Amino acid sequence: MKKIIFLICTLLITCLTFGQKIQIKKDKILYDKVEIAIINEPYRNHYDFSTLSGEKKFSVDFKGLSVNDTQFYQWLEVTNADGKIKTEIPHDVLITAFDVKRIIAHNLTVKYNLLDASGINDKALATFFETQRESLSDKYGKTVASAKIEGDAQKKKVQQIKSQYNPQIQNDKSITFTNAGKLVIVGRMVTEPYIVGGGARDYVHIYDIDGNKAASLGFVSMMANYKVTTFDGKNYEYATKSMYSEGNSTFLYEFLCDLISHGYTLGHQIRDENAKLLAAKIALAKERSVNIYNKKGYLIDEEGKRYDGVISIYFQMLDLNETGQVLPEDAADNFGKRVSIKYKNEKNQERTKSFKASSKAYFCITENNKETFYYGLPVKGEAMKKMQNIGNFAFDNAFFFQMIHKEDKIMVLHDPVEIEKYIIKITTEAKGQMLDRRSSENLSVQLADYLKACKSLSEDIKKNEFDLKIEDNLIKIAQEYQNCK
């Protein structure tokens, strides 16, 4: 950082020093008040540089292209003495001066060393013409041509807006469109008086019919450029010949038409855009969630009755803003507790029923020729969730869990959301044993007690012969329990 500051300071001192050294008097270039070369302007914007004896060394043509009244490009075309070699360099204004000849001479001295105390530096001049440079006339020409095409297209768009909407700013600053011959209020405009030296601030505010701010216009520079800040973040620069004042109705009208031409049609646009954005977020959140929405399947209730239809169940909250929080932290966790199935009865009439996880119902989702089962059951363990639910007066701690492996006597399931949580469920127990986030060593005692009907397996679990965080180990435990005698 110190080196950068040093270089900047050095450059500023150099520019200031050379600015004082290089002077122009009539057709003479002076270096430290000593004549070193001649500069002539035979015609407008063309300058010939010669030695004091009159030998022409090179010439400079001042070039410029403008996009509009506020955006332009300037550069210098430098040609050698016989006119065979040309190169182009930026027109850098490195000193404060009104004389273009002095500005150019100063630039050539400071940046390219073409002039020094001895006059025109032939060695530096030879190096200068040997250096390959991009064609600034091509570069700026393409930029200006493209900008003019865009500018013409923008003018046509604004004219179309005037014809299509006939936007008007009424005396009370309400903004109206003409629709089928009737004036329709679509928003309002709020303006503030211009403050000299007020710095960067907004002076015009556009609100839609719902009171939402659609856009603001702020001052940028003395070149009559303005920045437009929009509700959707697609900010842009507004260039105009006119200067803003609170009473300049022409300025305000043209700005309004330009804003509308950029697609900001006011009315209920922001409300509708927000609704679309919310719908898109919901659709994406649904896709990313483990919730089941209208999936084909069947459900078996406690009495063994089968219902075929489409199934829906919410296992988690929709994470619209991708925060990672999909389960309540303070409120009761009611997700995964109730499943609904839409089916047709014996009369072919559509009906919808819902079943709690505590009802001992289970259901199956059939998708891509694959069946996935979910069983409703209460569990032992997971004290924190039970305390959370009891604290919020929710005493039902039965949930639907996804089945991973099933034997006649035992099942292995897991939580669809917190997939690191597994449940072991045996047929002789009403509740399953939750294997939560605690370490395998801490969980082994509880699981061993839960499976105590198989003494040898229970003892192996107590000895920590199984890492209970590995799914294959849990399946192995289920298989050994099934075959235990």
mmCIF file of N, CA and C in Angstrom, residues 175-272:
data_model
loop_
_atom_site.group_PDB
_atom_site.id
_atom_site.type_symbol
_atom_site.label_atom_id
_atom_site.label_comp_id
_atom_site.label_asym_id
_atom_site.label_seq_id
_atom_site.Cartn_x
_atom_site.Cartn_y
_atom_site.Cartn_z
ATOM 1 N N ILE A 175 -49.736 9.830 -11.238
ATOM 2 C CA ILE A 175 -49.321 9.414 -12.575
ATOM 3 C C ILE A 175 -50.474 8.657 -13.203
ATOM 4 N N THR A 176 -50.847 9.027 -14.407
ATOM 5 C CA THR A 176 -51.986 8.393 -15.065
ATOM 6 C C THR A 176 -51.611 7.844 -16.426
ATOM 7 N N PHE A 177 -52.306 6.784 -16.821
ATOM 8 C CA PHE A 177 -52.272 6.260 -18.176
ATOM 9 C C PHE A 177 -53.663 6.457 -18.771
ATOM 10 N N THR A 178 -53.722 6.457 -20.088
ATOM 11 C CA THR A 178 -55.015 6.496 -20.759
ATOM 12 C C THR A 178 -55.345 5.107 -21.261
ATOM 13 N N ASN A 179 -56.440 4.554 -20.752
ATOM 14 C CA ASN A 179 -56.857 3.203 -21.108
ATOM 15 C C ASN A 179 -58.284 3.246 -21.629
ATOM 16 N N ALA A 180 -58.458 2.906 -22.917
ATOM 17 C CA ALA A 180 -59.780 2.922 -23.554
ATOM 18 C C ALA A 180 -60.450 4.284 -23.380
ATOM 19 N N GLY A 181 -59.658 5.341 -23.511
ATOM 20 C CA GLY A 181 -60.192 6.690 -23.433
ATOM 21 C C GLY A 181 -60.389 7.211 -22.032
ATOM 22 N N LYS A 182 -60.036 6.403 -21.001
ATOM 23 C CA LYS A 182 -60.227 6.824 -19.617
ATOM 24 C C LYS A 182 -58.880 6.963 -18.919
ATOM 25 N N LEU A 183 -58.801 7.967 -18.039
ATOM 26 C CA LEU A 183 -57.594 8.141 -17.247
ATOM 27 C C LEU A 183 -57.587 7.133 -16.104
ATOM 28 N N VAL A 184 -56.462 6.427 -15.966
ATOM 29 C CA VAL A 184 -56.314 5.442 -14.900
ATOM 30 C C VAL A 184 -55.091 5.821 -14.079
ATOM 31 N N ILE A 185 -55.276 5.984 -12.778
ATOM 32 C CA ILE A 185 -54.138 6.305 -11.904
ATOM 33 C C ILE A 185 -53.315 5.048 -11.676
ATOM 34 N N VAL A 186 -52.021 5.125 -11.965
ATOM 35 C CA VAL A 186 -51.142 3.958 -11.818
ATOM 36 C C VAL A 186 -50.060 4.173 -10.764
ATOM 37 N N GLY A 187 -49.934 5.394 -10.249
ATOM 38 C CA GLY A 187 -48.900 5.672 -9.255
ATOM 39 C C GLY A 187 -48.842 7.142 -8.938
ATOM 40 N N ARG A 188 -47.754 7.529 -8.313
ATOM 41 C CA ARG A 188 -47.567 8.948 -8.000
ATOM 42 C C ARG A 188 -46.086 9.272 -7.986
ATOM 43 N N MET A 189 -45.797 10.550 -8.100
ATOM 44 C CA MET A 189 -44.412 11.029 -8.125
ATOM 45 C C MET A 189 -44.196 11.987 -6.962
ATOM 46 N N VAL A 190 -43.078 11.837 -6.297
ATOM 47 C CA VAL A 190 -42.678 12.740 -5.222
ATOM 48 C C VAL A 190 -41.345 13.366 -5.611
ATOM 49 N N THR A 191 -41.281 14.689 -5.585
ATOM 50 C CA THR A 191 -40.050 15.394 -5.965
ATOM 51 C C THR A 191 -39.525 16.215 -4.805
ATOM 52 N N GLU A 192 -38.225 16.442 -4.815
ATOM 53 C CA GLU A 192 -37.581 17.256 -3.786
ATOM 54 C C GLU A 192 -36.807 18.381 -4.446
ATOM 55 N N PRO A 193 -36.709 19.528 -3.795
ATOM 56 C CA PRO A 193 -35.960 20.647 -4.381
ATOM 57 C C PRO A 193 -34.483 20.317 -4.510
ATOM 58 N N TYR A 194 -33.869 20.762 -5.612
ATOM 59 C CA TYR A 194 -32.446 20.510 -5.817
ATOM 60 C C TYR A 194 -31.631 21.359 -4.848
ATOM 61 N N ILE A 195 -30.637 20.750 -4.232
ATOM 62 C CA ILE A 195 -29.769 21.441 -3.278
ATOM 63 C C ILE A 195 -28.366 21.524 -3.862
ATOM 64 N N VAL A 196 -27.886 22.727 -4.086
ATOM 65 C CA VAL A 196 -26.533 22.919 -4.616
ATOM 66 C C VAL A 196 -25.526 22.387 -3.594
ATOM 67 N N GLY A 197 -24.652 21.512 -4.070
ATOM 68 C CA GLY A 197 -23.674 20.908 -3.176
ATOM 69 C C GLY A 197 -24.270 19.852 -2.267
ATOM 70 N N GLY A 198 -25.458 19.378 -2.627
ATOM 71 C CA GLY A 198 -26.134 18.381 -1.795
ATOM 72 C C GLY A 198 -25.534 17.001 -1.886
ATOM 73 N N GLY A 199 -24.598 16.813 -2.834
ATOM 74 C CA GLY A 199 -23.949 15.514 -2.969
ATOM 75 C C GLY A 199 -24.863 14.473 -3.578
ATOM 76 N N ALA A 200 -24.481 13.202 -3.397
ATOM 77 C CA ALA A 200 -25.245 12.099 -3.977
ATOM 78 C C ALA A 200 -26.526 11.888 -3.183
ATOM 79 N N ARG A 201 -27.650 12.172 -3.801
ATOM 80 C CA ARG A 201 -28.946 11.967 -3.156
ATOM 81 C C ARG A 201 -30.014 11.834 -4.227
ATOM 82 N N ASP A 202 -31.161 11.306 -3.852
ATOM 83 C CA ASP A 202 -32.261 11.133 -4.791
ATOM 84 C C ASP A 202 -33.212 12.318 -4.702
ATOM 85 N N TYR A 203 -33.715 12.726 -5.888
ATOM 86 C CA TYR A 203 -34.603 13.885 -5.946
ATOM 87 C C TYR A 203 -36.004 13.543 -6.451
ATOM 88 N N VAL A 204 -36.128 12.441 -7.183
ATOM 89 C CA VAL A 204 -37.432 12.040 -7.716
ATOM 90 C C VAL A 204 -37.715 10.610 -7.260
ATOM 91 N N HIS A 205 -38.917 10.402 -6.731
ATOM 92 C CA HIS A 205 -39.322 9.081 -6.257
ATOM 93 C C HIS A 205 -40.641 8.707 -6.930
ATOM 94 N N ILE A 206 -40.670 7.511 -7.527
ATOM 95 C CA ILE A 206 -41.860 7.019 -8.217
ATOM 96 C C ILE A 206 -42.466 5.877 -7.412
ATOM 97 N N TYR A 207 -43.738 6.011 -7.064
ATOM 98 C CA TYR A 207 -44.449 4.973 -6.310
ATOM 99 C C TYR A 207 -45.572 4.391 -7.171
ATOM 100 N N ASP A 208 -45.851 3.102 -6.975
ATOM 101 C CA ASP A 208 -46.951 2.496 -7.727
ATOM 102 C C ASP A 208 -48.273 2.699 -6.991
ATOM 103 N N ILE A 209 -49.333 2.143 -7.514
ATOM 104 C CA ILE A 209 -50.668 2.356 -6.959
ATOM 105 C C ILE A 209 -50.812 1.755 -5.566
ATOM 106 N N ASP A 210 -49.962 0.769 -5.234
ATOM 107 C CA ASP A 210 -50.020 0.126 -3.926
ATOM 108 C C ASP A 210 -49.124 0.811 -2.896
ATOM 109 N N GLY A 211 -48.441 1.872 -3.314
ATOM 110 C CA GLY A 211 -47.559 2.585 -2.393
ATOM 111 C C GLY A 211 -46.148 2.047 -2.341
ATOM 112 N N ASN A 212 -45.821 1.092 -3.207
ATOM 113 C CA ASN A 212 -44.449 0.566 -3.264
ATOM 114 C C ASN A 212 -43.567 1.495 -4.087
ATOM 115 N N LYS A 213 -42.351 1.730 -3.616
ATOM 116 C CA LYS A 213 -41.429 2.565 -4.394
ATOM 117 C C LYS A 213 -40.900 1.759 -5.577
ATOM 118 N N ALA A 214 -41.176 2.253 -6.789
ATOM 119 C CA ALA A 214 -40.751 1.559 -8.004
ATOM 120 C C ALA A 214 -39.368 2.009 -8.452
ATOM 121 N N ALA A 215 -39.073 3.315 -8.282
ATOM 122 C CA ALA A 215 -37.785 3.825 -8.750
ATOM 123 C C ALA A 215 -37.495 5.178 -8.118
ATOM 124 N N SER A 216 -36.206 5.522 -8.116
ATOM 125 C CA SER A 216 -35.756 6.844 -7.666
ATOM 126 C C SER A 216 -34.723 7.356 -8.646
ATOM 127 N N LEU A 217 -34.667 8.686 -8.790
ATOM 128 C CA LEU A 217 -33.675 9.305 -9.666
ATOM 129 C C LEU A 217 -32.799 10.210 -8.828
ATOM 130 N N GLY A 218 -31.480 10.050 -8.992
ATOM 131 C CA GLY A 218 -30.534 10.841 -8.232
ATOM 132 C C GLY A 218 -29.520 11.517 -9.124
ATOM 133 N N PHE A 219 -28.882 12.547 -8.596
ATOM 134 C CA PHE A 219 -27.901 13.335 -9.331
ATOM 135 C C PHE A 219 -26.571 12.608 -9.386
ATOM 136 N N VAL A 220 -25.915 12.640 -10.550
ATOM 137 C CA VAL A 220 -24.615 11.983 -10.709
ATOM 138 C C VAL A 220 -23.499 12.995 -10.876
ATOM 139 N N SER A 221 -23.605 13.878 -11.888
ATOM 140 C CA SER A 221 -22.502 14.800 -12.177
ATOM 141 C C SER A 221 -23.023 16.061 -12.837
ATOM 142 N N MET A 222 -22.125 16.989 -13.025
ATOM 143 C CA MET A 222 -22.466 18.245 -13.686
ATOM 144 C C MET A 222 -22.712 18.064 -15.174
ATOM 145 N N MET A 223 -22.450 16.872 -15.699
ATOM 146 C CA MET A 223 -22.670 16.600 -17.119
ATOM 147 C C MET A 223 -24.110 16.163 -17.386
ATOM 148 N N ALA A 224 -24.984 16.407 -16.438
ATOM 149 C CA ALA A 224 -26.425 16.140 -16.584
ATOM 150 C C ALA A 224 -26.731 14.658 -16.726
ATOM 151 N N ASN A 225 -25.948 13.837 -16.071
ATOM 152 C CA ASN A 225 -26.264 12.410 -16.006
ATOM 153 C C ASN A 225 -26.942 12.119 -14.678
ATOM 154 N N TYR A 226 -27.863 11.157 -14.697
ATOM 155 C CA TYR A 226 -28.609 10.825 -13.481
ATOM 156 C C TYR A 226 -28.625 9.315 -13.309
ATOM 157 N N LYS A 227 -28.633 8.883 -12.074
ATOM 158 C CA LYS A 227 -28.735 7.450 -11.805
ATOM 159 C C LYS A 227 -30.171 7.128 -11.425
ATOM 160 N N VAL A 228 -30.646 5.995 -11.945
ATOM 161 C CA VAL A 228 -31.995 5.540 -11.654
ATOM 162 C C VAL A 228 -31.880 4.233 -10.863
ATOM 163 N N THR A 229 -32.445 4.230 -9.671
ATOM 164 C CA THR A 229 -32.440 3.060 -8.801
ATOM 165 C C THR A 229 -33.831 2.437 -8.831
ATOM 166 N N THR A 230 -33.919 1.156 -9.188
ATOM 167 C CA THR A 230 -35.213 0.504 -9.368
ATOM 168 C C THR A 230 -35.462 -0.562 -8.302
ATOM 169 N N PHE A 231 -36.714 -0.914 -8.125
ATOM 170 C CA PHE A 231 -37.104 -1.837 -7.051
ATOM 171 C C PHE A 231 -36.510 -3.231 -7.236
ATOM 172 N N ASP A 232 -36.217 -3.610 -8.478
ATOM 173 C CA ASP A 232 -35.705 -4.955 -8.742
ATOM 174 C C ASP A 232 -34.196 -4.996 -8.916
ATOM 175 N N GLY A 233 -33.527 -3.872 -8.631
ATOM 176 C CA GLY A 233 -32.070 -3.853 -8.680
ATOM 177 C C GLY A 233 -31.469 -3.679 -10.061
ATOM 178 N N LYS A 234 -32.305 -3.485 -11.099
ATOM 179 C CA LYS A 234 -31.785 -3.291 -12.452
ATOM 180 C C LYS A 234 -31.535 -1.796 -12.682
ATOM 181 N N ASN A 235 -30.595 -1.238 -11.946
ATOM 182 C CA ASN A 235 -30.325 0.190 -11.982
ATOM 183 C C ASN A 235 -29.647 0.595 -13.287
ATOM 184 N N TYR A 236 -29.853 1.828 -13.699
ATOM 185 C CA TYR A 236 -29.241 2.289 -14.945
ATOM 186 C C TYR A 236 -28.993 3.790 -14.884
ATOM 187 N N GLU A 237 -28.268 4.314 -15.887
ATOM 188 C CA GLU A 237 -27.959 5.741 -15.961
ATOM 189 C C GLU A 237 -28.867 6.414 -16.975
ATOM 190 N N TYR A 238 -29.400 7.547 -16.596
ATOM 191 C CA TYR A 238 -30.313 8.296 -17.460
ATOM 192 C C TYR A 238 -29.603 9.554 -17.938
ATOM 193 N N ALA A 239 -29.345 9.641 -19.246
ATOM 194 C CA ALA A 239 -28.651 10.789 -19.834
ATOM 195 C C ALA A 239 -29.671 11.698 -20.512
ATOM 196 N N THR A 240 -29.546 12.994 -20.276
ATOM 197 C CA THR A 240 -30.476 13.956 -20.852
ATOM 198 C C THR A 240 -29.813 15.321 -20.977
ATOM 199 N N LYS A 241 -30.272 16.113 -21.925
ATOM 200 C CA LYS A 241 -29.763 17.476 -22.083
ATOM 201 C C LYS A 241 -30.309 18.389 -20.990
ATOM 202 N N SER A 242 -31.484 18.035 -20.501
ATOM 203 C CA SER A 242 -32.168 18.893 -19.543
ATOM 204 C C SER A 242 -31.592 18.742 -18.149
ATOM 205 N N MET A 243 -31.685 19.796 -17.347
ATOM 206 C CA MET A 243 -31.224 19.771 -15.960
ATOM 207 C C MET A 243 -32.416 19.664 -15.032
ATOM 208 N N TYR A 244 -32.258 18.868 -13.984
ATOM 209 C CA TYR A 244 -33.363 18.670 -13.050
ATOM 210 C C TYR A 244 -33.631 19.905 -12.214
ATOM 211 N N SER A 245 -34.900 20.222 -12.055
ATOM 212 C CA SER A 245 -35.378 21.131 -11.027
ATOM 213 C C SER A 245 -36.781 20.669 -10.680
ATOM 214 N N GLU A 246 -37.215 20.982 -9.493
ATOM 215 C CA GLU A 246 -38.505 20.493 -9.040
ATOM 216 C C GLU A 246 -39.645 20.959 -9.931
ATOM 217 N N GLY A 247 -39.470 22.125 -10.565
ATOM 218 C CA GLY A 247 -40.538 22.662 -11.405
ATOM 219 C C GLY A 247 -40.356 22.401 -12.884
ATOM 220 N N ASN A 248 -39.321 21.624 -13.266
ATOM 221 C CA ASN A 248 -39.071 21.345 -14.680
ATOM 222 C C ASN A 248 -39.966 20.189 -15.122
ATOM 223 N N SER A 249 -41.175 20.527 -15.549
ATOM 224 C CA SER A 249 -42.156 19.503 -15.903
ATOM 225 C C SER A 249 -41.716 18.679 -17.106
ATOM 226 N N THR A 250 -40.980 19.295 -18.037
ATOM 227 C CA THR A 250 -40.499 18.567 -19.216
ATOM 228 C C THR A 250 -39.517 17.479 -18.798
ATOM 229 N N PHE A 251 -38.592 17.833 -17.895
ATOM 230 C CA PHE A 251 -37.628 16.859 -17.389
ATOM 231 C C PHE A 251 -38.356 15.687 -16.735
ATOM 232 N N LEU A 252 -39.302 15.988 -15.859
ATOM 233 C CA LEU A 252 -40.018 14.942 -15.120
ATOM 234 C C LEU A 252 -40.816 14.048 -16.055
ATOM 235 N N TYR A 253 -41.437 14.652 -17.058
ATOM 236 C CA TYR A 253 -42.244 13.871 -18.011
ATOM 237 C C TYR A 253 -41.360 12.932 -18.825
ATOM 238 N N GLU A 254 -40.239 13.453 -19.346
ATOM 239 C CA GLU A 254 -39.350 12.624 -20.159
ATOM 240 C C GLU A 254 -38.727 11.504 -19.327
ATOM 241 N N PHE A 255 -38.395 11.812 -18.086
ATOM 242 C CA PHE A 255 -37.857 10.766 -17.218
ATOM 243 C C PHE A 255 -38.899 9.680 -16.971
ATOM 244 N N LEU A 256 -40.136 10.081 -16.732
ATOM 245 C CA LEU A 256 -41.202 9.111 -16.497
ATOM 246 C C LEU A 256 -41.378 8.199 -17.705
ATOM 247 N N CYS A 257 -41.413 8.788 -18.903
ATOM 248 C CA CYS A 257 -41.578 7.986 -20.127
ATOM 249 C C CYS A 257 -40.411 7.031 -20.310
ATOM 250 N N ASP A 258 -39.192 7.508 -20.012
ATOM 251 C CA ASP A 258 -38.009 6.660 -20.132
ATOM 252 C C ASP A 258 -38.080 5.506 -19.135
ATOM 253 N N LEU A 259 -38.517 5.794 -17.916
ATOM 254 C CA LEU A 259 -38.644 4.750 -16.899
ATOM 255 C C LEU A 259 -39.638 3.680 -17.348
ATOM 256 N N ILE A 260 -40.776 4.105 -17.868
ATOM 257 C CA ILE A 260 -41.786 3.149 -18.320
ATOM 258 C C ILE A 260 -41.255 2.316 -19.472
ATOM 259 N N SER A 261 -40.447 2.943 -20.343
ATOM 260 C CA SER A 261 -39.894 2.216 -21.493
ATOM 261 C C SER A 261 -38.930 1.119 -21.054
ATOM 262 N N HIS A 262 -38.393 1.235 -19.840
ATOM 263 C CA HIS A 262 -37.514 0.200 -19.293
ATOM 264 C C HIS A 262 -38.305 -0.932 -18.644
ATOM 265 N N GLY A 263 -39.620 -0.869 -18.747
ATOM 266 C CA GLY A 263 -40.454 -1.965 -18.262
ATOM 267 C C GLY A 263 -41.128 -1.734 -16.934
ATOM 268 N N TYR A 264 -41.008 -0.523 -16.372
ATOM 269 C CA TYR A 264 -41.613 -0.234 -15.071
ATOM 270 C C TYR A 264 -42.953 0.464 -15.290
ATOM 271 N N THR A 265 -44.001 -0.350 -15.377
ATOM 272 C CA THR A 265 -45.326 0.150 -15.780
ATOM 273 C C THR A 265 -46.225 0.474 -14.590
ATOM 274 N N LEU A 266 -45.682 0.415 -13.371
ATOM 275 C CA LEU A 266 -46.399 0.824 -12.157
ATOM 276 C C LEU A 266 -47.674 0.002 -11.962
ATOM 277 N N GLY A 267 -48.787 0.658 -11.570
ATOM 278 C CA GLY A 267 -49.990 -0.109 -11.279
ATOM 279 C C GLY A 267 -49.718 -1.107 -10.161
ATOM 280 N N HIS A 268 -50.071 -2.366 -10.376
ATOM 281 C CA HIS A 268 -49.835 -3.431 -9.397
ATOM 282 C C HIS A 268 -48.626 -4.281 -9.795
ATOM 283 N N GLN A 269 -47.724 -3.715 -10.582
ATOM 284 C CA GLN A 269 -46.603 -4.492 -11.113
ATOM 285 C C GLN A 269 -45.754 -5.108 -10.004
ATOM 286 N N ILE A 270 -45.377 -4.328 -8.996
ATOM 287 C CA ILE A 270 -44.505 -4.843 -7.940
ATOM 288 C C ILE A 270 -45.214 -5.945 -7.163
ATOM 289 N N ARG A 271 -46.506 -5.720 -6.865
ATOM 290 C CA ARG A 271 -47.278 -6.753 -6.172
ATOM 291 C C ARG A 271 -47.287 -8.050 -6.973
ATOM 292 N N ASP A 272 -47.534 -7.928 -8.282
ATOM 293 C CA ASP A 272 -47.597 -9.112 -9.131
ATOM 294 C C ASP A 272 -46.229 -9.767 -9.277
#
